[in-house]
Tab-separated table of C-alpha atoms and ligand atoms in Angstrom:
chain	number	residue	atom	x	y	z
A	375	MET	CA	-16.999	24.391	19.364
A	376	VAL	CA	-16.766	21.471	16.897
A	377	LYS	CA	-17.963	18.054	18.082
A	378	ILE	CA	-16.407	14.811	16.855
A	379	GLY	CA	-17.806	11.268	16.939
A	380	ILE	CA	-15.385	8.382	16.440
A	381	LEU	CA	-16.515	5.110	14.832
A	382	GLY	CA	-13.899	2.665	16.129
A	383	VAL	CA	-11.833	3.496	19.183
A	384	GLY	CA	-9.015	0.975	18.589
A	385	THR	CA	-5.319	1.624	17.881
A	386	VAL	CA	-5.897	4.769	15.799
A	387	GLY	CA	-9.171	5.898	17.406
A	388	GLU	CA	-7.656	5.880	20.895
A	389	SER	CA	-4.703	7.942	19.656
A	390	VAL	CA	-7.048	10.460	17.993
A	391	ALA	CA	-9.028	10.920	21.220
A	392	ARG	CA	-5.863	11.213	23.335
A	393	ILE	CA	-4.086	13.690	21.016
A	394	LEU	CA	-7.179	15.888	20.630
A	395	GLU	CA	-7.197	16.179	24.430
A	396	ALA	CA	-3.440	16.395	25.081
A	397	ASN	CA	-2.705	18.889	22.259
A	398	ALA	CA	-6.032	20.750	22.487
A	399	ASP	CA	-4.345	24.171	22.806
A	400	ILE	CA	-2.226	23.990	19.655
A	401	ILE	CA	-5.003	22.295	17.688
A	402	GLU	CA	-7.506	25.021	18.648
A	403	ALA	CA	-4.959	27.711	17.764
A	404	ARG	CA	-4.513	26.153	14.312
A	405	ALA	CA	-8.145	25.287	13.602
A	406	GLY	CA	-9.574	28.504	15.021
A	407	LYS	CA	-12.169	26.588	17.071
A	408	LYS	CA	-12.201	24.228	20.030
A	409	ILE	CA	-12.503	20.588	18.923
A	410	VAL	CA	-13.859	17.971	21.339
A	411	VAL	CA	-14.724	14.299	21.038
A	412	LYS	CA	-18.349	13.862	22.048
A	413	SER	CA	-18.499	10.069	21.828
A	414	GLY	CA	-17.013	6.943	20.311
A	415	VAL	CA	-18.205	3.537	19.157
A	416	VAL	CA	-16.608	0.142	19.779
A	417	ARG	CA	-17.683	-3.454	19.297
A	418	ASN	CA	-16.783	-4.703	22.762
A	419	LEU	CA	-17.776	-2.318	25.561
A	420	GLY	CA	-16.130	-4.619	28.127
A	421	LYS	CA	-12.589	-4.065	26.756
A	422	LYS	CA	-10.345	-1.736	28.813
A	423	ARG	CA	-9.370	1.430	26.893
A	424	ASP	CA	-6.952	4.250	27.572
A	425	VAL	CA	-9.464	7.058	26.827
A	426	SER	CA	-12.016	8.983	28.841
A	427	ILE	CA	-14.707	9.549	26.162
A	428	ALA	CA	-18.284	8.262	26.262
A	429	LEU	CA	-18.528	4.922	24.436
A	430	SER	CA	-21.387	3.032	22.815
A	431	ASP	CA	-21.610	-0.132	20.741
A	432	ASP	CA	-24.202	1.387	18.411
A	433	PRO	CA	-22.626	3.185	15.392
A	434	LEU	CA	-25.901	5.038	14.708
A	435	SER	CA	-25.546	6.770	18.090
A	436	VAL	CA	-22.717	8.740	16.422
A	437	VAL	CA	-23.901	8.865	12.816
A	438	ASP	CA	-27.402	10.104	13.688
A	439	ASP	CA	-26.407	12.368	16.594
A	440	PRO	CA	-27.498	15.907	15.559
A	441	GLU	CA	-24.834	17.427	17.839
A	442	ILE	CA	-21.932	15.734	16.064
A	443	ASP	CA	-20.338	17.809	13.289
A	444	ILE	CA	-17.584	15.474	12.078
A	445	VAL	CA	-17.701	11.669	11.990
A	446	VAL	CA	-14.284	9.997	12.114
A	447	GLU	CA	-14.409	6.452	10.718
A	448	LEU	CA	-11.643	4.247	12.163
A	449	MET	CA	-13.320	0.873	12.407
A	450	GLY	CA	-12.000	-0.883	9.275
A	451	GLY	CA	-13.861	-3.161	6.870
A	452	VAL	CA	-15.633	-2.192	3.647
A	453	GLU	CA	-19.406	-2.563	3.459
A	454	GLU	CA	-20.325	-1.695	7.053
A	455	PRO	CA	-18.267	1.530	7.145
A	456	TYR	CA	-19.548	2.349	3.637
A	457	GLY	CA	-23.132	2.289	4.911
A	458	LEU	CA	-22.229	4.381	7.942
A	459	VAL	CA	-20.127	6.957	6.072
A	460	LYS	CA	-22.890	7.283	3.449
A	461	ARG	CA	-25.465	7.845	6.167
A	462	ALA	CA	-23.237	10.384	7.965
A	463	LEU	CA	-22.798	12.336	4.714
A	464	GLU	CA	-26.546	12.167	3.999
A	465	ASN	CA	-27.046	13.552	7.504
A	466	GLY	CA	-24.872	16.512	6.428
A	467	LYS	CA	-21.864	15.587	8.566
A	468	ALA	CA	-18.287	15.952	7.393
A	469	VAL	CA	-16.339	12.683	7.460
A	470	VAL	CA	-12.701	11.804	8.047
A	471	THR	CA	-11.562	8.232	7.389
A	472	ALA	CA	-8.288	6.311	7.533
A	473	ASN	CA	-9.908	3.324	5.861
A	474	LYS	CA	-8.124	2.600	2.577
A	475	ALA	CA	-10.028	-0.664	1.995
A	476	LEU	CA	-13.289	1.306	2.043
A	477	LEU	CA	-11.872	3.868	-0.405
A	478	ALA	CA	-10.327	1.222	-2.679
A	479	TYR	CA	-13.859	-0.018	-3.395
A	480	HIS	CA	-16.176	2.957	-2.855
A	481	ARG	CA	-14.221	6.193	-3.326
A	482	TYR	CA	-16.105	7.304	-6.444
A	483	GLU	CA	-19.557	6.595	-4.999
A	484	LEU	CA	-18.573	8.388	-1.796
A	485	GLN	CA	-17.275	11.389	-3.757
A	486	GLU	CA	-20.643	11.540	-5.489
A	487	ILE	CA	-22.611	11.239	-2.242
A	488	ALA	CA	-20.405	13.773	-0.438
A	489	GLY	CA	-20.845	16.514	-3.059
A	490	ASP	CA	-19.694	19.673	-1.292
A	491	ILE	CA	-19.557	18.058	2.152
A	492	PRO	CA	-15.925	17.395	3.131
A	493	LEU	CA	-14.788	13.770	3.059
A	494	MET	CA	-11.102	13.630	3.932
A	495	TYR	CA	-8.724	10.646	4.047
A	496	GLU	CA	-5.119	11.769	4.545
A	497	ALA	CA	-4.429	8.927	7.015
A	498	SER	CA	-5.565	6.269	4.555
A	499	THR	CA	-2.275	6.306	2.679
A	500	ALA	CA	1.241	6.150	4.119
A	501	GLY	CA	0.132	6.718	7.738
A	502	GLY	CA	1.483	9.997	9.088
A	503	ILE	CA	2.945	11.257	5.803
A	504	PRO	CA	0.865	14.048	4.198
A	505	VAL	CA	1.113	12.554	0.712
A	506	ILE	CA	-2.599	12.908	-0.127
A	507	GLY	CA	-2.368	16.644	0.541
A	508	ALA	CA	0.799	16.830	-1.537
A	509	LEU	CA	-0.901	15.161	-4.515
A	510	ARG	CA	-4.303	16.883	-4.194
A	511	THR	CA	-2.911	20.354	-3.669
A	512	GLY	CA	0.865	20.699	-3.556
A	513	LEU	CA	1.399	19.155	-7.003
A	514	ALA	CA	-1.845	20.401	-8.590
A	515	ALA	CA	0.099	22.201	-11.343
A	516	ASN	CA	1.679	18.994	-12.599
A	517	HIS	CA	0.874	16.106	-14.883
A	518	ILE	CA	2.010	13.148	-12.794
A	519	GLU	CA	4.573	10.976	-14.585
A	520	GLY	CA	4.800	8.335	-11.899
A	521	ILE	CA	4.450	7.353	-8.257
A	522	GLN	CA	6.577	4.752	-6.550
A	523	GLY	CA	6.716	3.934	-2.892
A	524	ILE	CA	6.870	1.828	0.190
A	525	MET	CA	3.230	2.047	1.259
A	526	ASN	CA	2.899	-0.651	3.892
A	527	GLY	CA	4.639	-0.204	7.235
A	528	THR	CA	4.084	-3.797	8.356
A	529	CYS	CA	5.816	-5.279	5.292
A	530	ASN	CA	8.692	-2.824	5.433
A	531	TYR	CA	9.152	-3.525	9.135
A	532	MET	CA	9.120	-7.271	8.447
A	533	LEU	CA	11.445	-7.131	5.436
A	534	THR	CA	13.937	-4.941	7.295
A	535	LYS	CA	14.077	-7.338	10.251
A	536	MET	CA	14.144	-10.449	8.064
A	537	ILE	CA	16.908	-9.117	5.794
A	538	ASN	CA	19.078	-7.269	8.329
A	539	GLU	CA	18.606	-9.496	11.372
A	540	GLY	CA	17.505	-12.840	9.887
A	541	ALA	CA	14.257	-12.656	11.909
A	542	GLN	CA	11.645	-15.362	11.362
A	543	TYR	CA	8.569	-14.394	9.318
A	544	ASP	CA	5.912	-15.484	11.856
A	545	GLU	CA	7.667	-13.936	14.867
A	546	ILE	CA	8.187	-10.615	13.163
A	547	LEU	CA	4.607	-10.462	11.881
A	548	LYS	CA	3.404	-11.005	15.459
A	549	GLU	CA	5.661	-8.141	16.595
A	550	ALA	CA	4.205	-5.834	13.912
A	551	GLN	CA	0.707	-6.763	15.113
A	552	GLU	CA	1.601	-6.007	18.738
A	553	LEU	CA	3.001	-2.623	17.714
A	554	GLY	CA	-0.359	-1.724	16.131
A	555	TYR	CA	1.017	-1.624	12.558
A	556	ALA	CA	-0.866	-4.524	10.992
A	557	GLU	CA	-4.435	-4.642	9.705
A	558	ALA	CA	-7.046	-6.592	11.701
A	559	ASP	CA	-6.466	-9.315	9.087
A	560	PRO	CA	-2.685	-9.156	8.447
A	561	THR	CA	-2.951	-11.068	5.158
A	562	PHE	CA	-4.004	-7.668	3.776
A	563	ASP	CA	-0.518	-6.421	4.669
A	564	VAL	CA	1.709	-9.359	3.690
A	565	GLY	CA	-0.375	-10.179	0.610
A	566	GLY	CA	0.130	-6.654	-0.815
A	567	PHE	CA	-3.600	-5.770	-0.726
A	568	ASP	CA	-3.257	-2.901	1.757
A	569	ALA	CA	-0.529	-1.277	-0.357
A	570	ALA	CA	-2.747	-1.810	-3.426
A	571	HIS	CA	-5.658	-0.040	-1.724
A	572	LYS	CA	-3.357	2.939	-1.106
A	573	LEU	CA	-1.968	2.877	-4.639
A	574	LEU	CA	-5.514	2.974	-6.047
A	575	ILE	CA	-6.293	6.038	-3.933
A	576	LEU	CA	-3.144	7.798	-5.171
A	577	ALA	CA	-3.912	6.780	-8.771
A	578	SER	CA	-7.336	8.396	-8.487
A	579	ILE	CA	-5.849	11.679	-7.352
A	580	ALA	CA	-2.988	11.573	-9.844
A	581	TYR	CA	-4.888	10.305	-12.898
A	582	GLY	CA	-8.594	9.995	-12.099
A	583	ILE	CA	-8.393	6.218	-12.602
A	584	ASP	CA	-11.421	4.367	-11.250
A	585	ALA	CA	-9.923	0.892	-10.797
A	586	LYS	CA	-10.625	-1.757	-8.171
A	587	PRO	CA	-8.068	-4.033	-6.458
A	588	GLU	CA	-9.132	-6.927	-8.709
A	589	ASP	CA	-8.056	-4.917	-11.772
A	590	ILE	CA	-4.388	-4.560	-10.864
A	591	LEU	CA	-1.356	-6.759	-10.257
A	592	ILE	CA	-0.999	-7.488	-6.523
A	593	GLU	CA	1.620	-9.737	-4.970
A	594	GLY	CA	2.955	-9.802	-1.412
A	595	ILE	CA	6.088	-10.735	0.461
A	596	GLU	CA	5.144	-14.298	1.468
A	597	LYS	CA	7.308	-16.110	-1.082
A	598	ILE	CA	10.615	-14.299	-0.510
A	599	THR	CA	13.364	-16.705	0.593
A	600	GLN	CA	16.832	-16.201	2.117
A	601	THR	CA	18.231	-17.295	-1.296
A	602	ASP	CA	16.517	-14.290	-2.904
A	603	VAL	CA	17.851	-12.012	-0.164
A	604	ALA	CA	21.416	-13.271	-0.635
A	605	PHE	CA	21.181	-12.904	-4.430
A	606	ALA	CA	19.830	-9.372	-4.064
A	607	LYS	CA	22.735	-8.415	-1.777
A	608	GLU	CA	25.312	-9.939	-4.100
A	609	PHE	CA	23.943	-8.047	-7.104
A	610	GLY	CA	23.516	-4.716	-5.300
A	611	TYR	CA	19.769	-4.729	-4.666
A	612	GLU	CA	17.443	-4.280	-1.669
A	613	ILE	CA	14.066	-6.024	-1.609
A	614	LYS	CA	11.051	-3.800	-0.858
A	615	LEU	CA	7.310	-4.149	-1.301
A	616	LEU	CA	6.542	-1.303	-3.704
A	617	GLY	CA	3.394	0.294	-5.018
A	618	ILE	CA	4.078	1.562	-8.542
A	619	ALA	CA	2.032	3.831	-10.799
A	620	LYS	CA	3.739	4.606	-14.084
A	621	LYS	CA	2.450	6.660	-16.993
A	622	VAL	CA	3.198	4.851	-20.249
A	623	GLY	CA	1.875	6.697	-23.313
A	624	GLU	CA	-1.863	7.190	-22.779
A	625	GLY	CA	-1.984	4.435	-20.152
A	626	VAL	CA	-0.975	3.881	-16.553
A	627	GLU	CA	0.599	0.755	-15.065
A	628	LEU	CA	-0.574	0.063	-11.524
A	629	ARG	CA	1.096	-2.720	-9.569
A	630	VAL	CA	2.162	-3.840	-6.116
A	631	HIS	CA	4.837	-6.475	-5.618
A	632	ALA	CA	8.085	-7.345	-3.871
A	633	THR	CA	10.734	-5.568	-5.905
A	634	MET	CA	14.500	-5.600	-6.190
A	635	ILE	CA	15.732	-2.007	-6.268
A	636	PRO	CA	19.312	-0.714	-6.437
A	637	SER	CA	20.797	-0.508	-2.900
A	638	GLU	CA	22.051	3.032	-3.507
A	639	SER	CA	18.570	4.442	-4.305
A	640	MET	CA	16.957	6.614	-1.616
A	641	ILE	CA	13.938	4.365	-1.281
A	642	ALA	CA	16.185	1.322	-0.640
A	643	LYS	CA	17.407	2.999	2.545
A	644	VAL	CA	13.901	3.380	4.004
A	645	ASP	CA	13.723	0.840	6.820
A	646	GLY	CA	11.393	-0.383	9.549
A	647	VAL	CA	7.863	0.998	9.751
A	648	MET	CA	8.886	4.034	7.690
A	649	ASN	CA	7.174	4.605	4.354
A	650	ALA	CA	8.440	6.743	1.476
A	651	VAL	CA	6.583	7.811	-1.628
A	652	THR	CA	8.229	9.361	-4.668
A	653	VAL	CA	6.014	11.395	-6.993
A	654	VAL	CA	7.348	12.715	-10.288
A	655	GLY	CA	5.549	15.750	-11.706
A	656	ASP	CA	6.191	17.031	-15.236
A	657	ARG	CA	7.015	20.511	-13.904
A	658	VAL	CA	8.373	20.001	-10.404
A	659	GLY	CA	10.422	16.878	-11.200
A	660	GLU	CA	10.969	14.233	-8.530
A	661	THR	CA	9.576	14.814	-5.036
A	662	MET	CA	9.753	12.421	-2.090
A	663	TYR	CA	7.687	12.067	1.083
A	664	TYR	CA	9.030	10.094	4.034
A	665	GLY	CA	7.744	9.240	7.491
A	666	PRO	CA	6.060	6.655	9.719
A	667	GLY	CA	3.648	4.569	7.667
A	668	ALA	CA	1.674	2.964	10.486
A	669	GLY	CA	1.007	3.125	14.214
A	670	GLY	CA	-1.612	4.827	16.373
A	671	ASP	CA	-0.142	8.279	16.964
A	672	ALA	CA	1.416	8.702	13.512
A	673	THR	CA	-1.889	7.846	11.833
A	674	ALA	CA	-3.892	9.960	14.278
A	675	SER	CA	-1.660	12.919	13.390
A	676	ALA	CA	-2.943	12.681	9.795
A	677	VAL	CA	-6.564	12.153	10.918
A	678	ILE	CA	-6.419	15.310	13.033
A	679	ALA	CA	-4.830	17.265	10.180
A	680	ASP	CA	-7.985	16.487	8.166
A	681	ILE	CA	-10.225	17.552	11.061
A	682	VAL	CA	-8.337	20.858	11.307
A	683	ASP	CA	-8.634	21.366	7.540
A	684	ILE	CA	-12.393	20.803	7.686
A	685	VAL	CA	-12.814	23.209	10.619
A	686	ARG	CA	-10.793	25.834	8.740
A	687	GLY	CA	-13.113	25.416	5.742
A	688	ASN	CA	-10.519	24.078	3.288
A	689	GLN	CA	-12.262	22.064	0.620
A	690	GLY	CA	-12.034	20.994	-3.004
A	691	PRO	CA	-13.043	17.887	-4.945
A	692	MET	CA	-12.531	14.834	-2.735
A	693	LEU	CA	-10.319	13.021	-5.263
A	694	GLY	CA	-8.726	16.175	-6.605
A	695	TYR	CA	-10.612	16.377	-9.918
A	696	LYS	CA	-13.965	17.816	-10.822
A	697	LYS	CA	-15.985	14.939	-12.314
A	698	GLY	CA	-15.490	14.627	-16.082
A	699	LEU	CA	-12.244	16.601	-16.084
A	700	GLU	CA	-9.905	13.719	-15.176
A	701	SER	CA	-6.613	13.144	-16.993
A	702	GLY	CA	-8.123	10.793	-19.585
A	703	LEU	CA	-5.438	8.162	-18.948
A	704	LYS	CA	-6.545	4.522	-18.815
A	705	LEU	CA	-5.354	1.612	-16.697
A	706	LEU	CA	-3.029	-0.622	-18.738
A	707	PRO	CA	-3.769	-4.368	-18.636
A	708	LYS	CA	-1.471	-6.270	-16.223
A	709	GLU	CA	-0.123	-8.379	-19.112
A	710	GLU	CA	1.336	-5.266	-20.768
A	711	ILE	CA	3.588	-4.303	-17.856
A	712	VAL	CA	7.209	-4.088	-18.970
A	713	THR	CA	10.040	-4.493	-16.488
A	714	GLN	CA	13.114	-6.565	-15.596
A	715	TYR	CA	12.822	-9.858	-13.729
A	716	TYR	CA	14.778	-12.005	-11.314
A	717	VAL	CA	14.093	-15.740	-11.635
A	718	ARG	CA	14.946	-18.611	-9.243
A	719	LEU	CA	14.679	-22.285	-10.185
A	720	GLU	CA	16.268	-25.663	-9.504
A	721	VAL	CA	17.750	-27.619	-12.389
A	722	ASP	CA	19.784	-30.758	-13.137
A	723	ASP	CA	23.452	-30.005	-12.516
A	724	ARG	CA	24.869	-31.341	-15.789
A	725	SER	CA	26.109	-30.135	-19.121
A	726	GLY	CA	23.617	-28.860	-21.667
A	727	VAL	CA	21.098	-27.669	-19.076
A	728	LEU	CA	21.964	-23.979	-19.284
A	729	SER	CA	21.571	-23.966	-23.035
A	730	LYS	CA	18.142	-25.609	-22.715
A	731	ILE	CA	17.090	-22.849	-20.303
A	732	THR	CA	18.459	-19.968	-22.358
A	733	SER	CA	17.059	-21.280	-25.618
A	734	LYS	CA	13.628	-21.714	-24.014
A	735	LEU	CA	13.796	-18.119	-22.790
A	736	GLY	CA	14.954	-17.064	-26.257
A	737	GLU	CA	11.770	-18.532	-27.751
A	738	TYR	CA	9.880	-15.858	-25.786
A	739	GLY	CA	12.329	-13.089	-26.708
A	740	ILE	CA	13.759	-12.952	-23.170
A	741	SER	CA	17.471	-12.283	-22.750
A	742	ILE	CA	19.498	-12.870	-19.580
A	743	GLU	CA	21.318	-9.963	-17.939
A	744	SER	CA	23.208	-11.850	-15.179
A	745	MET	CA	23.287	-15.398	-13.810
A	746	LEU	CA	24.443	-17.281	-10.715
A	747	GLN	CA	24.554	-21.018	-10.081
A	748	GLN	CA	24.611	-22.463	-6.552
A	749	PRO	CA	24.759	-26.024	-5.200
A	750	THR	CA	21.777	-27.406	-3.262
A	751	ASN	CA	21.643	-30.082	-0.552
A	752	GLU	CA	20.690	-32.574	-3.217
A	753	GLU	CA	23.451	-34.095	-5.288
A	754	ARG	CA	23.326	-33.170	-8.991
A	755	ILE	CA	20.623	-30.511	-8.470
A	756	ALA	CA	21.689	-26.856	-8.705
A	757	LYS	CA	19.978	-23.590	-7.964
A	758	LEU	CA	19.923	-21.217	-10.916
A	759	LEU	CA	19.350	-17.526	-10.268
A	760	PHE	CA	19.239	-14.981	-13.065
A	761	THR	CA	18.014	-11.530	-14.008
A	762	THR	CA	16.559	-10.597	-17.392
A	763	HIS	CA	16.608	-7.526	-19.542
A	764	LYS	CA	13.266	-5.699	-19.863
A	765	THR	CA	10.446	-7.862	-21.099
A	766	GLN	CA	6.666	-7.949	-21.068
A	767	GLU	CA	4.815	-9.510	-18.119
A	768	SER	CA	2.781	-11.867	-20.337
A	769	LYS	CA	5.943	-13.174	-22.055
A	770	MET	CA	7.581	-13.749	-18.671
A	771	HIS	CA	4.577	-15.746	-17.456
A	772	ASP	CA	4.532	-17.851	-20.625
A	773	ALA	CA	8.297	-18.444	-20.389
A	774	ILE	CA	8.035	-19.532	-16.739
A	775	ALA	CA	5.251	-21.973	-17.612
A	776	ALA	CA	7.451	-23.360	-20.397
A	777	LEU	CA	10.481	-23.650	-18.080
A	778	LYS	CA	8.367	-25.630	-15.604
A	779	GLY	CA	7.596	-28.068	-18.410
A	780	LEU	CA	11.290	-28.860	-19.088
A	781	ASP	CA	12.498	-32.212	-17.742
A	782	VAL	CA	15.709	-30.581	-16.398
A	783	VAL	CA	13.724	-28.161	-14.168
A	784	HIS	CA	12.510	-29.309	-10.736
A	785	GLY	CA	9.777	-27.826	-8.566
A	786	ASP	CA	8.493	-24.272	-8.700
A	787	VAL	CA	10.008	-21.375	-10.637
A	788	ALA	CA	9.983	-18.195	-8.544
A	789	MET	CA	10.170	-14.699	-9.948
A	790	MET	CA	10.576	-11.144	-8.617
A	791	ARG	CA	10.416	-7.891	-10.551
A	792	ILE	CA	13.304	-5.406	-10.672
A	793	GLU	CA	12.943	-1.608	-10.885
A	794	LYS	CA	15.971	0.593	-11.568
B	789	LIG	P1	-8.352	-1.577	15.388
B	789	LIG	O1	-7.308	-1.379	16.414
B	789	LIG	O2	-8.771	-2.959	15.072
B	789	LIG	O3	-9.616	-0.710	15.812
B	789	LIG	C1	-10.880	-0.855	15.217
B	789	LIG	C2	-11.919	-0.298	16.171
B	789	LIG	O4	-13.186	-0.346	15.545
B	789	LIG	C3	-12.029	-1.098	17.469
B	789	LIG	O5	-12.258	-0.232	18.529
B	789	LIG	C4	-13.290	-1.957	17.246
B	789	LIG	O6	-13.952	-2.270	18.439
B	789	LIG	C5	-14.111	-1.010	16.401
B	789	LIG	N1	-15.059	-1.703	15.548
B	789	LIG	C6	-14.794	-2.540	14.514
B	789	LIG	N2	-15.941	-2.978	13.975
B	789	LIG	C7	-16.943	-2.412	14.669
B	789	LIG	C8	-18.354	-2.474	14.589
B	789	LIG	N3	-18.942	-3.239	13.686
B	789	LIG	N4	-19.079	-1.740	15.452
B	789	LIG	C9	-18.485	-0.982	16.388
B	789	LIG	N5	-17.141	-0.875	16.511
B	789	LIG	C10	-16.394	-1.587	15.667
B	789	LIG	O7	-7.912	-0.941	14.001
B	789	LIG	P2	-6.913	0.297	13.768
B	789	LIG	O8	-5.545	-0.221	13.606
B	789	LIG	O9	-7.203	1.377	14.733
B	789	LIG	O10	-7.388	0.745	12.302
B	789	LIG	C11	-8.572	1.444	12.114
B	789	LIG	C12	-8.682	1.902	10.658
B	789	LIG	O11	-7.568	2.741	10.360
B	789	LIG	C13	-8.623	0.762	9.643
B	789	LIG	O12	-9.413	1.113	8.531
B	789	LIG	C14	-7.155	0.738	9.236
B	789	LIG	O13	-6.963	0.218	7.948
B	789	LIG	C15	-6.829	2.206	9.282
B	789	LIG	N6	-5.417	2.522	9.493
B	789	LIG	C16	-4.739	1.948	10.504
B	789	LIG	C17	-3.419	2.285	10.700
B	789	LIG	C18	-2.589	1.677	11.791
B	789	LIG	O14	-1.373	1.929	11.817
B	789	LIG	N7	-3.155	0.912	12.713
B	789	LIG	C19	-2.817	3.230	9.860
B	789	LIG	C20	-3.561	3.803	8.841
B	789	LIG	C21	-4.873	3.456	8.670
B	789	LIG	P3	-13.291	-3.220	19.540
B	789	LIG	O15	-12.118	-2.462	20.064
B	789	LIG	O16	-14.335	-3.418	20.556
B	789	LIG	O17	-12.895	-4.462	18.807
B	790	LIG	N1	-1.387	-1.939	8.162
B	790	LIG	C1	-0.980	-0.713	7.556
B	790	LIG	C2	0.511	-0.726	7.336
B	790	LIG	C3	-1.374	0.435	8.426
B	790	LIG	O1	1.196	-1.570	7.924
B	790	LIG	O2	1.006	0.094	6.572
B	790	LIG	C4	-1.113	1.782	7.797
B	790	LIG	O3	-1.947	2.012	6.713
């Protein structure tokens, strides 16, 4: 018999305990051994929970319990779970975690500490979709050309409802929280940080890149307006929060941002809490992984897959590479990203203004692909919406700063990236 201890019996932890009990027969048949939860840890012992396992509020009661074989970390946070996972590994226990924030900061130290002890994290990225397994093992024969995906269920749920049903941002975020999709601090979701944590994990497996969230471009969905949505529809785009890893020469672009993507692309049709990740391998070509990206049971499904793998004895380097044998590719600076852009600004509605805008853009080598002008509620002020041909991120930033300095431009200049 294999004994499990769960650090954090919240949305995901409760589902793990319930599924291990409800599906015990099939799980035992697949793992080859009976798997039982010995105990769990919570912060508030007074809270009512839908599980029948022994609970404590002392994490060390699990981490230091000599009877527990596998510690499952589902409490969230960074430094506290790091200390506990480290201690569990030092105590010789295998660890399963769904905590992408922890891995975004400490995955390389944890790989080092774990050595040959299994440390698995399928549920950390794209919820119930087995994309970590696909990258670590299924695509092991390939050099990875790129990864692109919807990696945050909360944002995709919110964007779908806001775009298709005109739902209000605050109301729909509250709904995502009630459904158990959002992080304890939902600014991690809407600010793009959660998707960035996942992208960093995938980039480690694909390329061996040891970057931190601070090193990459991260933007969220907070600034999207109905004007942007209408423009996107008119020009044949959907708006999605994407995580993008792209091999460019000997470097890799890593970025997370709201993105306009062609409506006919497969990823544009992924709605609600669903996630989808496309991975392009140099031998296999394009592969795509689709499924629920958040929620208790979907995430627990991935956590239990890791437990079964550990019990079966499946192992391998935690991040997919033996140390020192990584791909050799380096993270490209954010400023060097090259893509197309959509820009929204308000300008004086009079002759000569457009030429001022286009000549300013021309100074930075930026050319316009398409343009739309709309009236505003204010007389003689117009909204100008345009897309550019490919240009470099740093040039776009400089051009926007210069546009803001023109006397014909009013207020902020908003921008969104386009991927085709
Ligand atoms: P949650 O509902 O907030 O559950 C967290 C649990 O950890 C709660 O039971 C909490 O206790 C306990 N906890 C937190 N800090 C603790 C401490 N210092 N000592 C003891 N117990 C502590 O969170 P969740 O949604 O299940 O997420 C758990 C982890 O899975 C996070 O890392 C999250 O990023 C990740 N994840 C979540 C999802 C999802 O869809 N929800 C999907 C993939 C990955 P109380 O209940 O007493 O507060
Ligand atoms: N808050 C995360 C999301 C949970 O919405 O995708 C799954 O990692």
